[in-house]
Every structure is written in structure tokens, then in C-alpha cells.
Amino acid sequence: MVQLLGELFEYVLAIDALTVELILELRHPILTNLMTSVTGLGSVAAGLAVVGLFYLAEWREEFLVTLIALSITAVVVAVLMTVVQRPFPTQPVCLTDGAGTPTTSFPSGHAAAVTAYAMVARNSDELPFRSVATLAAVVAVSRIYLGTHFLSDTVAGIAIGIASVMIAERVLACTDLDAVFRKLPQ
């Protein structure tokens, strides 16, 4: 079993390395500007803005599912980054730096967050699912393109985003939403 897991891990690393090589060949200044522009939509600040907008718009279910899902995502991503300690792709792949950059690459919190938005939109009467899902896909790809994550980091982030929304929906299915909203400030 351990040998099988080792082989699987080596296979994932090989795919990650091939993806890095492909990205280096595809880089173009216009595409880099686009990716740099959209990648921030998966940030913590963007998540707070999304939750706040849902609350102000009185989109009750979207607000609660997103709030719970992003909370779950934040905890899971922080724990995995601390435990796994996977280094970022090395230069010249990594185009981002600065105080806002996480210290490890696994998993992608940005990919987890934008996937959560897309999962919330799939059941929403208010949100355009196709547009949100397309934007989520572009943000997830931007994390790989900009070299802040490997492909496997981003895939793990997507899985975390999906799971966090599924858990949030299960929690809320057992909750009286009217009672929750009566307790929130108007």
C-alpha cells in the first residue's frame, strides 16, 4: 500500500512538472495581465466582499452557505498548508510575491474559494451559474499560470471548495433559516 501511494505521489509530481513546462511555453504578456487581474478574486478580501454583498442583497441562502463554506475552506486550507509545507514552484515560474503571498503552495485557497462561489451559484436563483463557474475556472487556472500553485495544489483546492459547500448545505438543511436571520442585525 505504501509503495502504491509512493508511486501515485511520483506520478502526481511528474504531471505537475509537465504542467509547469507547458505553462512556461504558453506565457504571453497579455495573458499574464489577464491572469494577474483575475487571480485576486479568490482572495480572503474578495471572499469577505462576496459574503457582505450577499448579506446586503438579502440573498439569505447564498449568504449562509457561502459564509459557512468559506469558513470551512479557510480552516482546511490553513491546516493542510501547515501540515504539508509544499514549497511553491521555483522561479521563473512564480510571478507573484509580496506580503499577501502564502508561504506554502498546497492546497490552493484561491481555487477552493472560487469553486465554493460556483457551487453556491449552481443552486441560486440570483446568481448566473455559467458566468460564476467560468470565472472560477479562470481564477483556478490563473493560480497555475502565475506559478503560485502546481496543478495538484489547484485540484486539491477545487475538491475542498466542493466539499465545503456540500457540508454547508447539509448543515443548513437541518437549520431553521428564518430563526438564524432573525438573530442577525438588520
mmCIF file of C-alpha atoms in Angstrom, residues 1-13:
data_model
loop_
_atom_site.group_PDB
_atom_site.id
_atom_site.type_symbol
_atom_site.label_atom_id
_atom_site.label_comp_id
_atom_site.label_asym_id
_atom_site.label_seq_id
_atom_site.Cartn_x
_atom_site.Cartn_y
_atom_site.Cartn_z
ATOM 1 C CA MET A 1 0.000 0.000 0.000
ATOM 2 C CA VAL A 2 2.811 2.382 0.908
ATOM 3 C CA GLN A 3 4.570 1.551 -2.348
ATOM 4 C CA LEU A 4 1.378 2.249 -4.303
ATOM 5 C CA LEU A 5 0.961 5.617 -2.580
ATOM 6 C CA GLY A 6 4.603 6.420 -3.326
ATOM 7 C CA GLU A 7 4.100 5.616 -6.992
ATOM 8 C CA LEU A 8 0.932 7.711 -7.107
ATOM 9 C CA PHE A 9 2.779 10.622 -5.491
ATOM 10 C CA GLU A 10 5.596 10.340 -8.066
ATOM 11 C CA TYR A 11 3.010 10.312 -10.859
ATOM 12 C CA VAL A 12 1.376 13.487 -9.476
ATOM 13 C CA LEU A 13 4.778 15.196 -9.239
#
